[in-house]
PDB file of C-alpha atoms and ligand atoms in Angstrom:
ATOM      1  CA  UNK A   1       0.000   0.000   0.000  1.00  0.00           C
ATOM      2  CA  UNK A   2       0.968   3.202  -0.669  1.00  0.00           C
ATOM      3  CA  UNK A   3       0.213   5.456   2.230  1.00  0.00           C
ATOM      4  CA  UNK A   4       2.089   9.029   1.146  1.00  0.00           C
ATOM      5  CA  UNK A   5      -0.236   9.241  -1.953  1.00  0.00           C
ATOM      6  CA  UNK A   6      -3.107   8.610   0.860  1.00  0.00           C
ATOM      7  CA  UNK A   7      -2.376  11.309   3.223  1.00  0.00           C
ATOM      8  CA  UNK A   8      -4.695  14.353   3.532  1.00  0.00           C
ATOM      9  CA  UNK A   9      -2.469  17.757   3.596  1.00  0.00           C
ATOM     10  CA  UNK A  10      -5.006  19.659   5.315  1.00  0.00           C
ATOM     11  CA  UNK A  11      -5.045  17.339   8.358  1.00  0.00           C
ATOM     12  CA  UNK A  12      -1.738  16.914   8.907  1.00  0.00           C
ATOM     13  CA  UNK A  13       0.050  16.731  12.051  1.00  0.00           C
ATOM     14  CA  UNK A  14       2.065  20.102  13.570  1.00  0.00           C
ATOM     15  CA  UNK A  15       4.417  17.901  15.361  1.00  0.00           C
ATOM     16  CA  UNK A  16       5.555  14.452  15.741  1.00  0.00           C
ATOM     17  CA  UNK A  17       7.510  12.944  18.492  1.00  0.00           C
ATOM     18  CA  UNK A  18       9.352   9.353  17.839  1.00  0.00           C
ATOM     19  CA  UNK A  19      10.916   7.040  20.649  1.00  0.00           C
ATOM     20  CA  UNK A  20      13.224   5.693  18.193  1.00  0.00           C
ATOM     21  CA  UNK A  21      13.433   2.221  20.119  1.00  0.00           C
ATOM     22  CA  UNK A  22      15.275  -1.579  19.206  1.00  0.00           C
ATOM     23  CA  UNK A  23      18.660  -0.534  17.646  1.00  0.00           C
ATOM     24  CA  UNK A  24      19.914  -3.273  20.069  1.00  0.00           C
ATOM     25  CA  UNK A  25      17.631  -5.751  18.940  1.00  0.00           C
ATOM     26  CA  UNK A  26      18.012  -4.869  15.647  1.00  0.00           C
ATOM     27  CA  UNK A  27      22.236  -5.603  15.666  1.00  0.00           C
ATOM     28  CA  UNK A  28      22.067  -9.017  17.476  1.00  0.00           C
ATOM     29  CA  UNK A  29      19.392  -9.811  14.937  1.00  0.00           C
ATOM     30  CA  UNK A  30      22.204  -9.627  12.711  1.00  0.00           C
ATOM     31  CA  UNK A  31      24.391 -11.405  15.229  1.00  0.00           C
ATOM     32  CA  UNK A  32      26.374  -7.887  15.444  1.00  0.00           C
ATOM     33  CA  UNK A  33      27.234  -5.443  18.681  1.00  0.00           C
ATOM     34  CA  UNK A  34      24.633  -2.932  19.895  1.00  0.00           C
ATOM     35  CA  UNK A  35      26.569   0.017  17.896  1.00  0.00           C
ATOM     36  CA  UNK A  36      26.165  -1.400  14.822  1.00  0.00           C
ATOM     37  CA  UNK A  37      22.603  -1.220  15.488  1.00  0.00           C
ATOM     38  CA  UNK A  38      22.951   2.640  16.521  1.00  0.00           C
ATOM     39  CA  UNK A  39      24.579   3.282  13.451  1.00  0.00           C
ATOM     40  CA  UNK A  40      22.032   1.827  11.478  1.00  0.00           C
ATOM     41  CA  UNK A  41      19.617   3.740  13.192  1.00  0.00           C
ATOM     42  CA  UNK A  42      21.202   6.701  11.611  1.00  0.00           C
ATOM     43  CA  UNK A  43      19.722   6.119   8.684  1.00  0.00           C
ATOM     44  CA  UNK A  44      16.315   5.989  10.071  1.00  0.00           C
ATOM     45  CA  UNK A  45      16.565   9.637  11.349  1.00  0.00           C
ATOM     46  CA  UNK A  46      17.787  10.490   8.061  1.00  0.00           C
ATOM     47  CA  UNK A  47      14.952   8.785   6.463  1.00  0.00           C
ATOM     48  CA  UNK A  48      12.175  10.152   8.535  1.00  0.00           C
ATOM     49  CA  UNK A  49      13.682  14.027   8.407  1.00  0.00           C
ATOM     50  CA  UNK A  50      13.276  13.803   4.646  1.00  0.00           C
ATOM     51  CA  UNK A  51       9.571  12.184   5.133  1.00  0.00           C
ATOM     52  CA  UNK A  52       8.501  15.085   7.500  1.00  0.00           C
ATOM     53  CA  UNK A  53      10.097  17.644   5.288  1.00  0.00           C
ATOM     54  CA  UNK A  54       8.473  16.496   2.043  1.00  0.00           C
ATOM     55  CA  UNK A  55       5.210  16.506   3.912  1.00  0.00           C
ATOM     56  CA  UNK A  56       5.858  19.623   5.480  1.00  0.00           C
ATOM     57  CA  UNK A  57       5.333  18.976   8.927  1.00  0.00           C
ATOM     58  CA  UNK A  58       6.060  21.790  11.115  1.00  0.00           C
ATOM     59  CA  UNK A  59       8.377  19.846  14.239  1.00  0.00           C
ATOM     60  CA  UNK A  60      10.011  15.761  14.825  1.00  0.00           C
ATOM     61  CA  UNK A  61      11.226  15.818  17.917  1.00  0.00           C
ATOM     62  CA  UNK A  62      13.194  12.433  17.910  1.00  0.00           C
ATOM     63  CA  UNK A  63      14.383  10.526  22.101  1.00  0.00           C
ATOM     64  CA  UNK A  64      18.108  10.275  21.023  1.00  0.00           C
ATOM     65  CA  UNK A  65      19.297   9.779  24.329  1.00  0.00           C
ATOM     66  CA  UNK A  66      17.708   9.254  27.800  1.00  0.00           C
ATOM     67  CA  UNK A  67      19.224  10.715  31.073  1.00  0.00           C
ATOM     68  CA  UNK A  68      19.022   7.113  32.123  1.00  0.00           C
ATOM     69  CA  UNK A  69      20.975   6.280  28.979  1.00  0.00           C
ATOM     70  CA  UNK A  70      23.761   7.394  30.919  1.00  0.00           C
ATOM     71  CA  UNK A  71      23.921   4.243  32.709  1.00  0.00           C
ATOM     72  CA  UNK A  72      24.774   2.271  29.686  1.00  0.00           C
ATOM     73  CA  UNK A  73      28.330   0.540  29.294  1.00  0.00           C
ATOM     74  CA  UNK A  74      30.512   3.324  28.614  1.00  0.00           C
ATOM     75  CA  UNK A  75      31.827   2.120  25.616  1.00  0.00           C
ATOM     76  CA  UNK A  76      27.634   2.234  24.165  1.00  0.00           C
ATOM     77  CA  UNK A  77      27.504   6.257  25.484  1.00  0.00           C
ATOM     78  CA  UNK A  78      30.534   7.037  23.896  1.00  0.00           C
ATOM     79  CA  UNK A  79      30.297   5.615  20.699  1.00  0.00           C
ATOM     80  CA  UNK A  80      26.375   7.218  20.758  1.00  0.00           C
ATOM     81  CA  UNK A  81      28.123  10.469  21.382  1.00  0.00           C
ATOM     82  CA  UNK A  82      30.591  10.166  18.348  1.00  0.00           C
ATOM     83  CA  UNK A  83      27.839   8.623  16.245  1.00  0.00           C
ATOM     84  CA  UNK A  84      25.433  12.487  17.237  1.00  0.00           C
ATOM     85  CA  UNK A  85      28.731  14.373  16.933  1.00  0.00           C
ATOM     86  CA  UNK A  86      29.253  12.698  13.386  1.00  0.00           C
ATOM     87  CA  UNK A  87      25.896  13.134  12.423  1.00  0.00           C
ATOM     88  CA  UNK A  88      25.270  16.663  13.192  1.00  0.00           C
ATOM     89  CA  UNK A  89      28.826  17.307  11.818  1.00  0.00           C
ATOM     90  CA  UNK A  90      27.939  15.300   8.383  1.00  0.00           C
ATOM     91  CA  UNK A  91      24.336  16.664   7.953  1.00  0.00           C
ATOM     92  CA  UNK A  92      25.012  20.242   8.868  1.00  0.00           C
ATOM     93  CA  UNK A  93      25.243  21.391   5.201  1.00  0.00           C
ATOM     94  CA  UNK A  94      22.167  19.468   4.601  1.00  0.00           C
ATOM     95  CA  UNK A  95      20.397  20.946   7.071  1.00  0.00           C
ATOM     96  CA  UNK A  96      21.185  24.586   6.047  1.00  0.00           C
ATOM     97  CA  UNK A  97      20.273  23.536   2.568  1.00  0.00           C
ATOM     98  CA  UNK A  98      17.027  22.738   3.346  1.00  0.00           C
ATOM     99  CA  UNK A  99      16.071  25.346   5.615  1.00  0.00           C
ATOM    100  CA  UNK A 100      15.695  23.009   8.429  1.00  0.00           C
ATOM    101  CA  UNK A 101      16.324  24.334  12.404  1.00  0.00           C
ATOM    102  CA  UNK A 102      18.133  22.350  15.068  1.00  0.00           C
ATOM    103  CA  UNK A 103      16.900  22.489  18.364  1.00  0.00           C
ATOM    104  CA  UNK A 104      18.103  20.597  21.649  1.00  0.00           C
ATOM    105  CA  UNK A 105      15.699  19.941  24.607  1.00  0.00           C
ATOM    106  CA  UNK A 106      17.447  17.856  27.757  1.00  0.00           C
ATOM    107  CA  UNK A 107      20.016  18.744  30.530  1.00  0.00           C
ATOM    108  CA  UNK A 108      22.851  19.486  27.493  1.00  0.00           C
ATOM    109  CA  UNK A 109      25.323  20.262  30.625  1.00  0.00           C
ATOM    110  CA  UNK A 110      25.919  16.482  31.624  1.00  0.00           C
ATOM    111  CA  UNK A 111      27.088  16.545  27.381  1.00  0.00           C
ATOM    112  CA  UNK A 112      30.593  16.295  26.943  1.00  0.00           C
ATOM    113  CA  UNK A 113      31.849  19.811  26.052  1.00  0.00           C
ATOM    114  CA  UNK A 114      32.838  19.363  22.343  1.00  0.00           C
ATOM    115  CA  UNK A 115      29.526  18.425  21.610  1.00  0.00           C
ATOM    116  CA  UNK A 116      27.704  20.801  23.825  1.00  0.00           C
ATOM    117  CA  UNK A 117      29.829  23.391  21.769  1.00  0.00           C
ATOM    118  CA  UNK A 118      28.944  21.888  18.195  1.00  0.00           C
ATOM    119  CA  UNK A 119      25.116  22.051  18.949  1.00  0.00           C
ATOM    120  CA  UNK A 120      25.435  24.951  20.196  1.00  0.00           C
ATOM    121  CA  UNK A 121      26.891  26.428  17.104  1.00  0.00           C
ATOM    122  CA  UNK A 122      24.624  24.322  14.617  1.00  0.00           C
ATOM    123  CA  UNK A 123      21.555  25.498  16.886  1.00  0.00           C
ATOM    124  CA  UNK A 124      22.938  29.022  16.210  1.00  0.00           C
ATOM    125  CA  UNK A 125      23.778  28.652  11.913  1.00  0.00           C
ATOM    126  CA  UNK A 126      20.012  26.842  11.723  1.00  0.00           C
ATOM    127  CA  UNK A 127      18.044  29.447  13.957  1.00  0.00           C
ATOM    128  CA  UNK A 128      16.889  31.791  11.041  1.00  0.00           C
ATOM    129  CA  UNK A 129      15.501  28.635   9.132  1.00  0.00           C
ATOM    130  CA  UNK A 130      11.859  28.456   8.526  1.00  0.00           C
ATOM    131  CA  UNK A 131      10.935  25.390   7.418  1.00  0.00           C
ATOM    132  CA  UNK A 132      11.356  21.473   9.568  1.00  0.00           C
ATOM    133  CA  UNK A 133      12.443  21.751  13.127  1.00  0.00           C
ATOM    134  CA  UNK A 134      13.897  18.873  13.848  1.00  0.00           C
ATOM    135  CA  UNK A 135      13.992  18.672  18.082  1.00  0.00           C
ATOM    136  CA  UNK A 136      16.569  16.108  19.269  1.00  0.00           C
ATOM    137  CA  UNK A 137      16.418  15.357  22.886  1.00  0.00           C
ATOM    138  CA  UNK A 138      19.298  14.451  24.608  1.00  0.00           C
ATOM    139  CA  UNK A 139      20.202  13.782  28.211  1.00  0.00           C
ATOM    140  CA  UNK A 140      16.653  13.968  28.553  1.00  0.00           C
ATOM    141  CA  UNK A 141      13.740  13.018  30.581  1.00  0.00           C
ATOM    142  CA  UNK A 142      10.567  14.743  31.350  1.00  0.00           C
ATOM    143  CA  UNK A 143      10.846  13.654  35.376  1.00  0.00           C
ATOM    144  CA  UNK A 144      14.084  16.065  34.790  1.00  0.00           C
ATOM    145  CA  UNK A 145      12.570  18.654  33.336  1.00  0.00           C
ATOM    146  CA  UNK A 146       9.285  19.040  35.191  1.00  0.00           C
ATOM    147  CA  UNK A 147      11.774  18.927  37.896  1.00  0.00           C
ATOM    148  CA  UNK A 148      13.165  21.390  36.946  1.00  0.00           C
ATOM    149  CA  UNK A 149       9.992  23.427  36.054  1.00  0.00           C
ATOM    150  CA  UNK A 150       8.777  23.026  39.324  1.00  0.00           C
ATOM    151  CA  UNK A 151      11.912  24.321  41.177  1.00  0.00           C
ATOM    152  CA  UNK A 152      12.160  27.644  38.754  1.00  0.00           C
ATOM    153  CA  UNK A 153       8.475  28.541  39.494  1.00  0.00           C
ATOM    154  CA  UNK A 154       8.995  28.503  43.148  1.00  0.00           C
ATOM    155  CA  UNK A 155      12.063  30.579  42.737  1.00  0.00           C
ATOM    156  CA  UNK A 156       9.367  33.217  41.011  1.00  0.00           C
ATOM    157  CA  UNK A 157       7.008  32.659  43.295  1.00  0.00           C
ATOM    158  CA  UNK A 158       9.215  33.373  46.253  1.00  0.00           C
ATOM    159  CA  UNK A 159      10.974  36.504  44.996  1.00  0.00           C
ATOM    160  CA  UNK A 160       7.398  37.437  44.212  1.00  0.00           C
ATOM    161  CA  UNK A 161       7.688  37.500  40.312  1.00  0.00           C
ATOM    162  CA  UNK A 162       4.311  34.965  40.110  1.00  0.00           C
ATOM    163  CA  UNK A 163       1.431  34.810  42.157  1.00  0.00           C
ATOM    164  CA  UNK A 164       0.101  31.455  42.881  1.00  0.00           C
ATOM    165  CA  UNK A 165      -3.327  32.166  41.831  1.00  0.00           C
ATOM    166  CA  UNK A 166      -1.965  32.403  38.388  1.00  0.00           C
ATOM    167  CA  UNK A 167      -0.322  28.877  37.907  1.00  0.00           C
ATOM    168  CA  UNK A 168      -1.936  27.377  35.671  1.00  0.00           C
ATOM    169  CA  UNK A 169      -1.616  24.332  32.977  1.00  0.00           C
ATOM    170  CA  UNK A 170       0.005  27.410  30.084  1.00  0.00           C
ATOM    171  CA  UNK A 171       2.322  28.962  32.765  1.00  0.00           C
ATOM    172  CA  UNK A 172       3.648  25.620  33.515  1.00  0.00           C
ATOM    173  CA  UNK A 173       4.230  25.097  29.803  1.00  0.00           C
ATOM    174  CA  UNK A 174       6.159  28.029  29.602  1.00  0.00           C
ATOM    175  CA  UNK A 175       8.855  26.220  32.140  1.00  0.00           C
ATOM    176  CA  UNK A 176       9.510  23.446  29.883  1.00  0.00           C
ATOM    177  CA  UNK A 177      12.044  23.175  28.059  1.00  0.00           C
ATOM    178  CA  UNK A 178       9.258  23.065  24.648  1.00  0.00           C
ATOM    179  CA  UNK A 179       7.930  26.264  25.870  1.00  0.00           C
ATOM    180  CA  UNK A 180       8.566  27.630  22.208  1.00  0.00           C
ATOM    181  CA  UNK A 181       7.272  24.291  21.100  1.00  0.00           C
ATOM    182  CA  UNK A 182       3.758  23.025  20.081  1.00  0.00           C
ATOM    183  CA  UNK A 183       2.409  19.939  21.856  1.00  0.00           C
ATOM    184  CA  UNK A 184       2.637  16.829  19.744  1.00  0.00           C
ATOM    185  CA  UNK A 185      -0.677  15.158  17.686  1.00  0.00           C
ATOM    186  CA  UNK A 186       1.469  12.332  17.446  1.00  0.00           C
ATOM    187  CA  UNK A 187       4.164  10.062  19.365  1.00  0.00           C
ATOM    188  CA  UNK A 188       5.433   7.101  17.777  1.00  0.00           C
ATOM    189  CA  UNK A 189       7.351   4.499  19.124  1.00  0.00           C
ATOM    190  CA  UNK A 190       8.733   1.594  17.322  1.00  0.00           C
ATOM    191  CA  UNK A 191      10.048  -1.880  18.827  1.00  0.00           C
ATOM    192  CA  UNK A 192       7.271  -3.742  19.986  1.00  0.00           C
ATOM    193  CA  UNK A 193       7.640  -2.362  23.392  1.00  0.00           C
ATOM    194  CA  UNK A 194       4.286  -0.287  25.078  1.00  0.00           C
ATOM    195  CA  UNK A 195       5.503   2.309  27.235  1.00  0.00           C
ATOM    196  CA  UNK A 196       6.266   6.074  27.178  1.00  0.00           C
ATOM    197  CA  UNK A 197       9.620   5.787  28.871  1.00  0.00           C
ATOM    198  CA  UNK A 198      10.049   9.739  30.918  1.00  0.00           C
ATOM    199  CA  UNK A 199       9.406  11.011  27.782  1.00  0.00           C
ATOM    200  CA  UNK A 200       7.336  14.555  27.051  1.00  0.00           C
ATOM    201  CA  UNK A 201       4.916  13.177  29.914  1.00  0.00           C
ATOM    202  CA  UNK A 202       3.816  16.396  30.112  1.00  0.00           C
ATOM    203  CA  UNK A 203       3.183  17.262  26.474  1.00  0.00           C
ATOM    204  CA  UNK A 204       1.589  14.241  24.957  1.00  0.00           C
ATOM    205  CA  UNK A 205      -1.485  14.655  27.515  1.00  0.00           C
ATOM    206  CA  UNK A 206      -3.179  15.107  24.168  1.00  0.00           C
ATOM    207  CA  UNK A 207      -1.491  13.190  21.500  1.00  0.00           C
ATOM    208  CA  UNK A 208      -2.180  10.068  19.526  1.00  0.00           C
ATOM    209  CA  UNK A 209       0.206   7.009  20.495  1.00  0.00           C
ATOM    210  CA  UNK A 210       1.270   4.709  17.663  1.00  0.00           C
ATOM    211  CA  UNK A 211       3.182   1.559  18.928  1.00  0.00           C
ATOM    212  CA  UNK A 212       5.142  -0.227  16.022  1.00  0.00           C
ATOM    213  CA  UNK A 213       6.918  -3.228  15.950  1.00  0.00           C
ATOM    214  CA  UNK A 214       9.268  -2.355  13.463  1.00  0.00           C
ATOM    215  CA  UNK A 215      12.564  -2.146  14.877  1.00  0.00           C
ATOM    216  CA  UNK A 216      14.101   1.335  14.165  1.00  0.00           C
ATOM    217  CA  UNK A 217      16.348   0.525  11.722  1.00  0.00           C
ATOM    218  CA  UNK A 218      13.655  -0.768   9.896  1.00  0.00           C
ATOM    219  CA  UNK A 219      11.415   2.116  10.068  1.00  0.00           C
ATOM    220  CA  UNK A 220      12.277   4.674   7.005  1.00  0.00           C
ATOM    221  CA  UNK A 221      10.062   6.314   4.744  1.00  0.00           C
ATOM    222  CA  UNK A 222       7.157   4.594   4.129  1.00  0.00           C
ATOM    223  CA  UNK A 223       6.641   3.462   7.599  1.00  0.00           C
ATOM    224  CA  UNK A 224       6.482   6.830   8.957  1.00  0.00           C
ATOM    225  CA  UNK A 225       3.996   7.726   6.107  1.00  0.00           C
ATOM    226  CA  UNK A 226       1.665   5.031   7.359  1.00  0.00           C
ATOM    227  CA  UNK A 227       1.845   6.205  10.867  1.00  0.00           C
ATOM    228  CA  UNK A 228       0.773   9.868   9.999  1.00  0.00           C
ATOM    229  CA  UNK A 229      -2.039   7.903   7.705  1.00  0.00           C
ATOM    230  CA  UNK A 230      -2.993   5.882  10.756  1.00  0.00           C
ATOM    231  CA  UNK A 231      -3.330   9.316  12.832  1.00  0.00           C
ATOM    232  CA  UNK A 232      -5.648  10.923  10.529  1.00  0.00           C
ATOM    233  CA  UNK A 233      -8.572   8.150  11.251  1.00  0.00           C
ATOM    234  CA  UNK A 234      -8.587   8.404  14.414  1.00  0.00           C
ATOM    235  CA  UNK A 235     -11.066  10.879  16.298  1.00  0.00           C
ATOM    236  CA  UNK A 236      -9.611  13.234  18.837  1.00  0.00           C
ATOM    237  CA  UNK A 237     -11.832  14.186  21.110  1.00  0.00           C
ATOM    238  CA  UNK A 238     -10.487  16.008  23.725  1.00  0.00           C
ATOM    239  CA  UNK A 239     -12.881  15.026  26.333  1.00  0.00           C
ATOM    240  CA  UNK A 240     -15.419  15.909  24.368  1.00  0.00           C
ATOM    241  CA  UNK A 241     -18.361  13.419  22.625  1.00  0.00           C
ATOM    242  CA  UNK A 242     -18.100  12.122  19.138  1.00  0.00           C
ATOM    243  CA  UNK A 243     -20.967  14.418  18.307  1.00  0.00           C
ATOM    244  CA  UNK A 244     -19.764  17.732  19.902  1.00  0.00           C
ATOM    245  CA  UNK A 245     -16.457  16.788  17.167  1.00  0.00           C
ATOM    246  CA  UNK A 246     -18.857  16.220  14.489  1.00  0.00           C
ATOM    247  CA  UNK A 247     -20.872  19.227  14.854  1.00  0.00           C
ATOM    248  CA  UNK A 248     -17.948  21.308  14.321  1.00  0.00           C
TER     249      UNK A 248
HETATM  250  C1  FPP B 301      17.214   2.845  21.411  1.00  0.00           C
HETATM  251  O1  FPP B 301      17.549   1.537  20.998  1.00  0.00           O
HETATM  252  C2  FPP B 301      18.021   3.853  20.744  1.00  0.00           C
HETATM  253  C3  FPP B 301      18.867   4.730  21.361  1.00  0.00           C
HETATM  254  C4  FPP B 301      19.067   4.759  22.817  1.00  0.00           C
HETATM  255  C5  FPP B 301      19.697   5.687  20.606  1.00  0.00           C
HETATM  256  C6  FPP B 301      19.066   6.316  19.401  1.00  0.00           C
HETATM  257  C7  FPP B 301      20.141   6.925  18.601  1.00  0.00           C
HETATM  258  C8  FPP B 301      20.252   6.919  17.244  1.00  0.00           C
HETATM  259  C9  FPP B 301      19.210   6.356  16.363  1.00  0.00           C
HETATM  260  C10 FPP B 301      21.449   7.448  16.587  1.00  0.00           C
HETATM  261  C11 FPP B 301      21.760   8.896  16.665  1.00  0.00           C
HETATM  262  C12 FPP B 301      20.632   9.862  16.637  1.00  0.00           C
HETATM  263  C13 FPP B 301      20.586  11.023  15.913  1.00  0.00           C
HETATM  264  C14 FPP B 301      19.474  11.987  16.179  1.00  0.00           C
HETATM  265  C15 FPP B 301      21.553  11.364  14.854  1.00  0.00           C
HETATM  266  P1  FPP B 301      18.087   0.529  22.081  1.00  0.00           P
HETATM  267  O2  FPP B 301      19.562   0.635  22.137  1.00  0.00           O
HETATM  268  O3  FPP B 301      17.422   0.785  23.399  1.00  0.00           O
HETATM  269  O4  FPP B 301      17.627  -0.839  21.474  1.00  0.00           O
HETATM  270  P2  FPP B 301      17.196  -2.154  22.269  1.00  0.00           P
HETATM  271  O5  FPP B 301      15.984  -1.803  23.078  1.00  0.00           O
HETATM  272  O6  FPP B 301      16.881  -3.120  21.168  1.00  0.00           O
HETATM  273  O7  FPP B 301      18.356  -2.568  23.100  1.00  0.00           O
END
């Protein structure tokens, strides 16, 4: 089936998030180490950045690395951090090219400091572009950041810069670390597995989940096209009834 020849433009997502999940998997498959499987994965991102761009969808914010990730075998964190420095080093051209912006959500200070400077300077060259923002989140985990949310609002509260009457679910919002961000329609997550894993907890109150089994290296083009296809029949409600939706 072709699904990109099926999708409706005008009811197309704003932003999709992906828990890019089963690189591991994927390599011993193959009877190969884990970072062959990470490398692999590569081309996945690649694949799906050129999908979101040709359907002109607005933000992919793609779980690159976990703040529990950290616990890994060192020699799996470092060769993940070589693998994003490569990447972002490789595709920068691309990027420019193709008016795409770089943005980082996660606690980039735990990054070693030669990548935390080559974001840094990508986020910078891409921050005029208008077209896909690609949002990779790294050293990240929404337990971290509404954390973190939590303990900057007090600090306003208590030096009097917010009254507590005016907390609400937007204010919050605007302490995350997608403040400038809209909430995603959709999260994907391939693998097999069911679970959301600390990530966006906050921001996907709303949004569609679509659980795969497609390892990630297998998931490229056309599987990402049948995921925003799958999202587009289903009714989001809101709380609301199906009639109240249909009235519209
Ligand atoms: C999960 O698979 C994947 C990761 C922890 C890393 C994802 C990273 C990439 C795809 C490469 C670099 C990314 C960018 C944005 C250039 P897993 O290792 O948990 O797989 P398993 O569950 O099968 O063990």
């Amino acid at each position: 089936m072709n699904f990109k020849d099926k999708i409706i433009k005008e009811k197309l997502p704003k932003h999709v998030a992906i828990i890019m999940d089963g690189n591991g998997r994927w390599a011993k498959q193959r009877g190969k180490n884990r970072i062959f499987g990470h490398k692999s994965g590569v081309k996945s991102v690649k694949e799906v950045v050129e999908a979101a761009g040709t359907l002109k969808i607005q933000y992919l914010t793609l779980y690159a690395f976990s703040t529990e990730n950290w616990n890994r075998p060192k020699i799996e964190v470092d060769a993940l951090m070589t693998l994003l420095l490569n990447s972002i080093n490789s595709e920068k051209k691309d990027l420019i090219e193709n008016n795409i912006q770089l943005k980082v959500i996660g606690n980039t200070e735990a990054l070693p400091t030669k990548i935390r400077q080559k974001i840094s300077k990508v986020i910078e060259e891409t921050k005029i572009n208008t077209g896909l923002t690609i949002v990779i989140a790294l050293s990240y985990s929404s337990r971290w950041e509404i954390v973190n949310a939590i303990k900057n609002i007090s600090k306003e509260v208590k030096e009097n810069k917010i009254d507590i009457s005016n907390i609400n679910s937007d204010l919050v919002s605007k302490y995350l670390t997608t403040s400038e961000i809209p909430d995603p329609e959709l999260l994907i997550r391939t693998s097999g597995e069911y679970r959301i894993s600390n990530f966006l907890l906050w921001q996907i109150a709303y949004s569609e989940l679509y659980f795969t089994k497609k390892l990630w290296p297998d998931f490229g083009k056309e599987e990402f096209y049948e995921a925003i296809y799958d999202f587009q029949y289903r009714e989001r409600r809101f709380g609301k009834t199906s009639e109240q939706i249909l009235r519209k």
